[in-house]
Coordinates of C-alpha atoms in Angstrom, one line a residue:
X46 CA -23.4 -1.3 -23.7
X47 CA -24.4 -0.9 -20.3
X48 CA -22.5 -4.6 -19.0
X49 CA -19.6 -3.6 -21.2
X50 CA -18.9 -0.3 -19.5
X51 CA -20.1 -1.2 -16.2
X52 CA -17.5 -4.0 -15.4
X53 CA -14.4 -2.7 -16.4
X54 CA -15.6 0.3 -13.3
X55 CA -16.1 -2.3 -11.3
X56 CA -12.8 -4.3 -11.9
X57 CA -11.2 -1.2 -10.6
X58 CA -12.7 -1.7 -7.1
X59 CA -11.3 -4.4 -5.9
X60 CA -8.3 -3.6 -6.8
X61 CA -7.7 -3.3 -2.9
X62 CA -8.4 -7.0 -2.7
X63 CA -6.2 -9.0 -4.4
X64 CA -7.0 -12.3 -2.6
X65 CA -4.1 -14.0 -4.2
X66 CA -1.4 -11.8 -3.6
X67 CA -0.8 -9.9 -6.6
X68 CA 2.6 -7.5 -6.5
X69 CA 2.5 -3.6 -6.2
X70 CA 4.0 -1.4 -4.0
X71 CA 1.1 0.2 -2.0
X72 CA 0.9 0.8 1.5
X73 CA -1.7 0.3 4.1
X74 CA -5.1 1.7 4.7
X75 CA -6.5 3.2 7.7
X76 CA -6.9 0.7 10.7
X77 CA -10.0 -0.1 12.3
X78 CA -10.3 -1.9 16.0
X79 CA -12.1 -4.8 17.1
X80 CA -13.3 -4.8 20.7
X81 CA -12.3 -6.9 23.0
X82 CA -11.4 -8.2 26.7
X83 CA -8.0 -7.3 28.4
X84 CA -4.6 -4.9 27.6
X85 CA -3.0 -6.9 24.4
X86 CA -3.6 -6.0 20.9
X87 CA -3.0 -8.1 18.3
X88 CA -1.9 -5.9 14.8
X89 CA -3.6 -7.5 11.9
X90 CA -2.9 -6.7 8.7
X91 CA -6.1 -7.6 6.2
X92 CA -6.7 -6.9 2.7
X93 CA -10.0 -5.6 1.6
X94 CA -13.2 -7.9 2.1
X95 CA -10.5 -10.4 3.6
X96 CA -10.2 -12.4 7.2
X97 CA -11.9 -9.3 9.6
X98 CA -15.1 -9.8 6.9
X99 CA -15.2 -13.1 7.2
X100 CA -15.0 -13.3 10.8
X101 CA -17.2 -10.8 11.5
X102 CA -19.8 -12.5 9.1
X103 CA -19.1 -15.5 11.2
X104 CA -19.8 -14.4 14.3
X105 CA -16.3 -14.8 15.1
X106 CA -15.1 -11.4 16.9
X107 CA -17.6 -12.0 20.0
X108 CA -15.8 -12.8 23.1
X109 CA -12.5 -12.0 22.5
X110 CA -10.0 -11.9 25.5
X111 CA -7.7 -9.6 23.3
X112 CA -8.6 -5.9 20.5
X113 CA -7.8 -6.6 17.3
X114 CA -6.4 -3.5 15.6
X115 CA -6.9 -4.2 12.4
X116 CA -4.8 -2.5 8.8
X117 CA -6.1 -3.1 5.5
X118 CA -3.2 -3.5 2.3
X119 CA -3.7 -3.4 -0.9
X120 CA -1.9 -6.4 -1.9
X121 CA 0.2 -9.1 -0.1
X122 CA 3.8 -7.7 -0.6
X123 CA 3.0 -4.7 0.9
X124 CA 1.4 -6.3 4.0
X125 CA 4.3 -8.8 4.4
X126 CA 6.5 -5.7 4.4
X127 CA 4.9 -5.0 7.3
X128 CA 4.9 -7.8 9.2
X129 CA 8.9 -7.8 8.5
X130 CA 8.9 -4.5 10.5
X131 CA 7.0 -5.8 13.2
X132 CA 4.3 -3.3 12.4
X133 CA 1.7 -5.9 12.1
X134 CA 2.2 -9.2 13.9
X135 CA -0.3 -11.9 11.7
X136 CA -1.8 -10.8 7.8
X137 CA -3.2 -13.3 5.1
X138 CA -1.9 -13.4 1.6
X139 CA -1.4 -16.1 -1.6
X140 CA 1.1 -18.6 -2.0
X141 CA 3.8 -16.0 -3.7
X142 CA 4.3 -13.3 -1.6
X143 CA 6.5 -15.2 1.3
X144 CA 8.2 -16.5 -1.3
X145 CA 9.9 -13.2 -2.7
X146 CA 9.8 -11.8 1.1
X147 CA 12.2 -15.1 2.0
X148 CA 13.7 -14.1 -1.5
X149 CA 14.3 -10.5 0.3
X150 CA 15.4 -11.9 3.5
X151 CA 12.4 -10.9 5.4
X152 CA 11.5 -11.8 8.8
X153 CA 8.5 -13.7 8.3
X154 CA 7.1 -16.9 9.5
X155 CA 4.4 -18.8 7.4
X156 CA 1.7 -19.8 10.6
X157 CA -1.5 -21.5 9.0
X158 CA -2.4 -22.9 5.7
X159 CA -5.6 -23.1 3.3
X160 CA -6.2 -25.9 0.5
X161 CA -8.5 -24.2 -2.1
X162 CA -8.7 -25.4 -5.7
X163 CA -7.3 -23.5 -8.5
X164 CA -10.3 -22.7 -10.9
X165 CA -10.1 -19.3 -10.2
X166 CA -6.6 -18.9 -11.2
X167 CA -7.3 -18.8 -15.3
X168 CA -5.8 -17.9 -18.3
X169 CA -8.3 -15.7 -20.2
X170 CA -8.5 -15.2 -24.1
X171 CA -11.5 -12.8 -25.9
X172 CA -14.3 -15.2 -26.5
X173 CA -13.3 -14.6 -30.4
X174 CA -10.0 -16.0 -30.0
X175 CA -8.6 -19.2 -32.2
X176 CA -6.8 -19.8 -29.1
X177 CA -8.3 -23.3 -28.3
X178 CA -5.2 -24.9 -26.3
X179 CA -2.4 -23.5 -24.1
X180 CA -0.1 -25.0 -26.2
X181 CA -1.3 -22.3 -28.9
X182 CA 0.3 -19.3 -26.5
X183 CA 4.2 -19.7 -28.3
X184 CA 4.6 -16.2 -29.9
X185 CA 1.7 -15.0 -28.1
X186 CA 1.1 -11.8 -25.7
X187 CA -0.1 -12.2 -21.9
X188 CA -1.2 -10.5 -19.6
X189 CA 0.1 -10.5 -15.8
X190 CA 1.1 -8.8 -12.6
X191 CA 4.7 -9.4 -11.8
X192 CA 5.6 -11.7 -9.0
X193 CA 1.4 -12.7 -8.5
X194 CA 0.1 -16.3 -8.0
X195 CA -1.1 -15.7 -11.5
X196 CA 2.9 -15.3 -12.9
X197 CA 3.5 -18.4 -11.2
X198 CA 0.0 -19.7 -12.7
X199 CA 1.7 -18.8 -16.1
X200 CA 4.9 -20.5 -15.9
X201 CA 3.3 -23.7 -14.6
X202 CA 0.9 -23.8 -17.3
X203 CA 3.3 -23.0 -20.1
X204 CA 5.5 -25.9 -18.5
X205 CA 2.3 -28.3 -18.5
X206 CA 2.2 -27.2 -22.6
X207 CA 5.7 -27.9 -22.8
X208 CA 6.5 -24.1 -23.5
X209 CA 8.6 -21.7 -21.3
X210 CA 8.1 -18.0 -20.4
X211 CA 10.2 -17.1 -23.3
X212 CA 8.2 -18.6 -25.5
X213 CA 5.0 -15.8 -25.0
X214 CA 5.4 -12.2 -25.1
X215 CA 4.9 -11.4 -21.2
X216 CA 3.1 -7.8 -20.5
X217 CA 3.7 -7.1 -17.1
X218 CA 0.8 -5.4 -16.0
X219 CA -1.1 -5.1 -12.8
X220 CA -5.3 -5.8 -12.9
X221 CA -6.9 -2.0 -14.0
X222 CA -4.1 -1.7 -17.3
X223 CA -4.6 -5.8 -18.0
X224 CA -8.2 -5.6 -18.2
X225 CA -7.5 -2.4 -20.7
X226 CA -5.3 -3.8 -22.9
X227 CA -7.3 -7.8 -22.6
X228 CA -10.8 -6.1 -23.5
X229 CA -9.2 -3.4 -26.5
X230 CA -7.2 -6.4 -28.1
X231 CA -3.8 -5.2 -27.1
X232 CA -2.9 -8.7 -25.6
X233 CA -3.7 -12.3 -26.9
X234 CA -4.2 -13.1 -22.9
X235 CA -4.5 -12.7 -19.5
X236 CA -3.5 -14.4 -16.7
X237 CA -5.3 -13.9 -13.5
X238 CA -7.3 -14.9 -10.4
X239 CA -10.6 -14.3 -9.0
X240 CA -12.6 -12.6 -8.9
X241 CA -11.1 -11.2 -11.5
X242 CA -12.0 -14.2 -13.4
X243 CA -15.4 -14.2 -12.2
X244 CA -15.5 -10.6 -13.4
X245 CA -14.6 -10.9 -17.2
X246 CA -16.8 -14.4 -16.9
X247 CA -19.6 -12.9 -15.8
X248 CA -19.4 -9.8 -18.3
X249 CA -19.1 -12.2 -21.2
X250 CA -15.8 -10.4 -22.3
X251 CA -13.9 -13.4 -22.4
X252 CA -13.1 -17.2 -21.6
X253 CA -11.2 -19.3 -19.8
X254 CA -8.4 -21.4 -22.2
X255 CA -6.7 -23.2 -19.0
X256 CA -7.0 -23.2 -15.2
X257 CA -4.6 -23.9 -12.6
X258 CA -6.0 -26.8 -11.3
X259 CA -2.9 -29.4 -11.4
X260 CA -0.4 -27.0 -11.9
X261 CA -0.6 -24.3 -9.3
X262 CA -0.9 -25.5 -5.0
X263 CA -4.1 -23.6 -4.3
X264 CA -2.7 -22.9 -0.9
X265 CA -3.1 -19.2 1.0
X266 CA -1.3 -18.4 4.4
X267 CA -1.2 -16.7 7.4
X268 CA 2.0 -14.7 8.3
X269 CA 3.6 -13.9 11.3
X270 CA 6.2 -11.9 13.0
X271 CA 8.6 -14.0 14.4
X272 CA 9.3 -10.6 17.2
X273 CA 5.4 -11.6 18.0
X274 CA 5.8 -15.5 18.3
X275 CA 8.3 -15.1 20.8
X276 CA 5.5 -13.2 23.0
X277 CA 3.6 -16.0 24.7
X278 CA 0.8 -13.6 25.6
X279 CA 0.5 -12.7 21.2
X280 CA 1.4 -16.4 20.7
X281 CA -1.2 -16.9 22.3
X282 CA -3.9 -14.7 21.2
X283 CA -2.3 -15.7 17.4
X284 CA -3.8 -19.4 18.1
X285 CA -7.2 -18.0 19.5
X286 CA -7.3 -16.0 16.0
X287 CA -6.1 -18.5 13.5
X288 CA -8.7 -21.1 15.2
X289 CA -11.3 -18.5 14.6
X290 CA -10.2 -18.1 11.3
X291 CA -10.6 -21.8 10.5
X292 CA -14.0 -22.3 11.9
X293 CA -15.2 -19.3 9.7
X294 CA -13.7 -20.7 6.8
X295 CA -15.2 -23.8 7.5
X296 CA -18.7 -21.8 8.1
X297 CA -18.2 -20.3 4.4
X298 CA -19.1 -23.5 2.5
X299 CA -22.5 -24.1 4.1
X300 CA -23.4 -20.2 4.0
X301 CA -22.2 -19.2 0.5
X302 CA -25.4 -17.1 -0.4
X303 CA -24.9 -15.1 2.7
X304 CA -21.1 -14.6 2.5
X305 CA -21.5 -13.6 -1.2
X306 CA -23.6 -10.7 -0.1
X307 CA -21.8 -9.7 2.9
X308 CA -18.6 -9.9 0.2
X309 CA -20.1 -7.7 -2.5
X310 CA -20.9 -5.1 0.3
X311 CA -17.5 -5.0 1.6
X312 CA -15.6 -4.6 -1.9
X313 CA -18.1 -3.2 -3.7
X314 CA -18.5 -6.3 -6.5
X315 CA -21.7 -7.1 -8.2
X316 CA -23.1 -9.6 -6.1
X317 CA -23.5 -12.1 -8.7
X318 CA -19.8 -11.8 -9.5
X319 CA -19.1 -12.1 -5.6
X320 CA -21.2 -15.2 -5.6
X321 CA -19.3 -17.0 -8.8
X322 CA -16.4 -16.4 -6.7
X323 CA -17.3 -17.6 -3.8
X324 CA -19.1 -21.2 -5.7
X325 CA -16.1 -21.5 -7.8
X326 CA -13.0 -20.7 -5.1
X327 CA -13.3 -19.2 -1.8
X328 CA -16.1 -22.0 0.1
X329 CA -13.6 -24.9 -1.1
X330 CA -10.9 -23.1 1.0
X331 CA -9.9 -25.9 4.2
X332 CA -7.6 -25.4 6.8
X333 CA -4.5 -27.9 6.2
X334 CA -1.3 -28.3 8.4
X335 CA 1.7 -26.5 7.4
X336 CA 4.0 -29.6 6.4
X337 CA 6.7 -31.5 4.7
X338 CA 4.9 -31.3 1.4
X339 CA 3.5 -27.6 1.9
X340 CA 7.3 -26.6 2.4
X341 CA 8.7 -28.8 -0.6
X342 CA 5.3 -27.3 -3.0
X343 CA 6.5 -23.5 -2.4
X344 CA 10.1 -24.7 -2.8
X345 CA 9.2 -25.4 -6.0
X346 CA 7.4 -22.0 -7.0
X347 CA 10.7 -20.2 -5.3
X348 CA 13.5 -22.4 -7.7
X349 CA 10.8 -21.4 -10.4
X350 CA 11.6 -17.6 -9.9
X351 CA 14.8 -18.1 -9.6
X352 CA 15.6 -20.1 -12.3
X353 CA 13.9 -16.8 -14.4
X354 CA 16.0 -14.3 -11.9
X355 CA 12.8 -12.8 -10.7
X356 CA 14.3 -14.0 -7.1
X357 CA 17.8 -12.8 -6.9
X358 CA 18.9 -16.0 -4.7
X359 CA 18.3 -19.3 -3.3
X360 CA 15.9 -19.9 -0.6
X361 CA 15.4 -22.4 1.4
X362 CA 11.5 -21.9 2.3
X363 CA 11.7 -24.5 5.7
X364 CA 13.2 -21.2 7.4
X365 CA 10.3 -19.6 6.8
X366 CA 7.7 -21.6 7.9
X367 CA 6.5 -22.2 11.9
X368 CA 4.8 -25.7 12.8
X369 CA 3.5 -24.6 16.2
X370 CA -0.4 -24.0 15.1
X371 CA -0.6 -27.5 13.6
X372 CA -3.0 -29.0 16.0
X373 CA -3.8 -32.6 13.9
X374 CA -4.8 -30.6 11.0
X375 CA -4.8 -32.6 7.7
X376 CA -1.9 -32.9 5.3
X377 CA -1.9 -29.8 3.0
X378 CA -2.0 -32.5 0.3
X379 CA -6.0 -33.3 1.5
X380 CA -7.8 -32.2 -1.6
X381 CA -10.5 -28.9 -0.6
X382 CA -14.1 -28.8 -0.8
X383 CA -15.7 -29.4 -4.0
X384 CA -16.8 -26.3 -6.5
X385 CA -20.5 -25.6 -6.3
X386 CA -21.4 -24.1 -9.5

């Protein structure tokens, strides 16, 4: 009794997380400052237990010639919304978001790219489900947040089972209201990410029926302002942090144990869900180059939504996308750091 009403509470929590870039309309949280040398400061917009976590677990906001002022979002459409007003200049989110911000004609520019694998990204069923194949989800209900990595998750997977969206009975509904109607019985599925996988996993309220490993890119971004790329002096500092940002990333996979803890305390997860997250998703994360087949792998997810009209017109995703903080990084096609556990 205790497990089963103790994780739903804590799904609610990170709520302010959504690593992947679910959808939702909410704003920014208070901003916090990082100290640092000299006049500039570089507006970062963060999402709970997200890049300033990571680099301060790192050891990677010592030194800096520039103040970080840093804004936390709930989610990545909110924080891109930002970042299209110029009032934060760099902010991470999933491989979705830019794509309905370049659907919306925002001024954004994707910087710097992360391979991870896809395991995370699941379709859950209630471990007493008959569901044993994806190809079982025609005339089914599912679960999902509108305009997420996981609704992209969805309609790749259906495609892989040779079904489309309209095939299921689609329940648009963001994480706290899924997780209510998944664990009552009021949906056959859910589709979703971690560690909201890692969540219902760990709880025993469900399993997985199909990943999106070799359906879905895996790849997460760094966002600019284009108003702040023209600034050689934020240019500039943009480089010092994305390099900073790849080095702690890199730090992750040899320091999972320790991340996992400094995680949980950040967002408020059980550590032992933090650290299923971590083994299974965030430590395989590397930093790739943003390329040819980057550009022509979100092309792909943008025709997908707006072949379904969830985009209301073409977009051409190479406009979105700035080359400058390549540096010989790998292809984004490089495969990511293996699972462990």
């Amino acid at each position: 009794m205790r497990r089963r009403l103790a994780a739903p509470a804590a799904l609610l929590l990170p709520l302010a997380l959504l690593l992947t870039a679910c959808g939702g309309n909410a704003s920014a949280g208070t901003g916090t400052d990082t100290d640092g040398k000299g006049s500039l400061t570089l507006n970062v917009g963060d999402q709970k237990g997200g890049s300033e976590a990571i680099l301060r677990a790192a050891g990677e906001l010592k030194s800096l010639d520039y103040k970080i002022k840093w804004s936390t979002f709930t989610s990545g459409p909110p924080l891109l919304e930002a970042v299209n007003a110029q009032a934060v200049d760099i902010g991470g989110v999933g491989n979705t978001p830019p794509v309905f911000a370049a659907g919306a004609g925002s001024k954004i520019a994707v910087v710097a790219a992360f391979h991870g694998t896809s395991k995370g990204d699941a379709i859950l069923v209630p471990n007493d489900s008959k569901l044993t194949d994806p190809k079982q989800l025609k005339g089914k209900s599912i679960a999902v947040a509108q305009g997420s990595s996981a609704n992209y998750q969805l309609v790749a997977s259906l495609k892989a089972a040779k079904l489309n969206l309209s095939d299921v009975k689609v329940k648009y509904l963001q994480p706290a209201d899924a997780l209510a109607a998944f664990t009552s019985g009021k949906v056959d599925a859910w589709a979703v990410w971690d560690p909201y996988t890692s969540q219902v996993l760990q709880a025993k309220q469900g399993r997985v029926l199909t990943t999106g490993e070799g359906v879905t890119n895996g790849l997460t971004f760094q966002v600019a302002a284009p108003g702040a790329l023209k600034d050689q002096k934020k240019s500039a500092a943009i480089k010092d942090y994305l390099d900073r940002l790849r080095r702690a990333t890199a730090w992750v996979y040899d320091h999972q144990e320790e991340w996992a803890k400094v995680w949980a305390k950040d967002t408020g997860l059980p550590y032992e869900v933090a650290l299923a997250a971590v083994k299974r998703t965030y430590a395989t994360r590397i930093s790739v180059a943003v390329d040819k087949p980057l550009i022509a792998s979100e092309q792909q997810i943008a025709d997908a939504f707006t072949e379904l009209k969830l985009i209301p017109k073409k977009v051409d995703f190479a406009d979105f996308v700035d080359t400058r903080y390549n540096g010989g990084l790998p292809s984004s096609t490089t495969q990511p750091r293996p699972s462990k556990g």
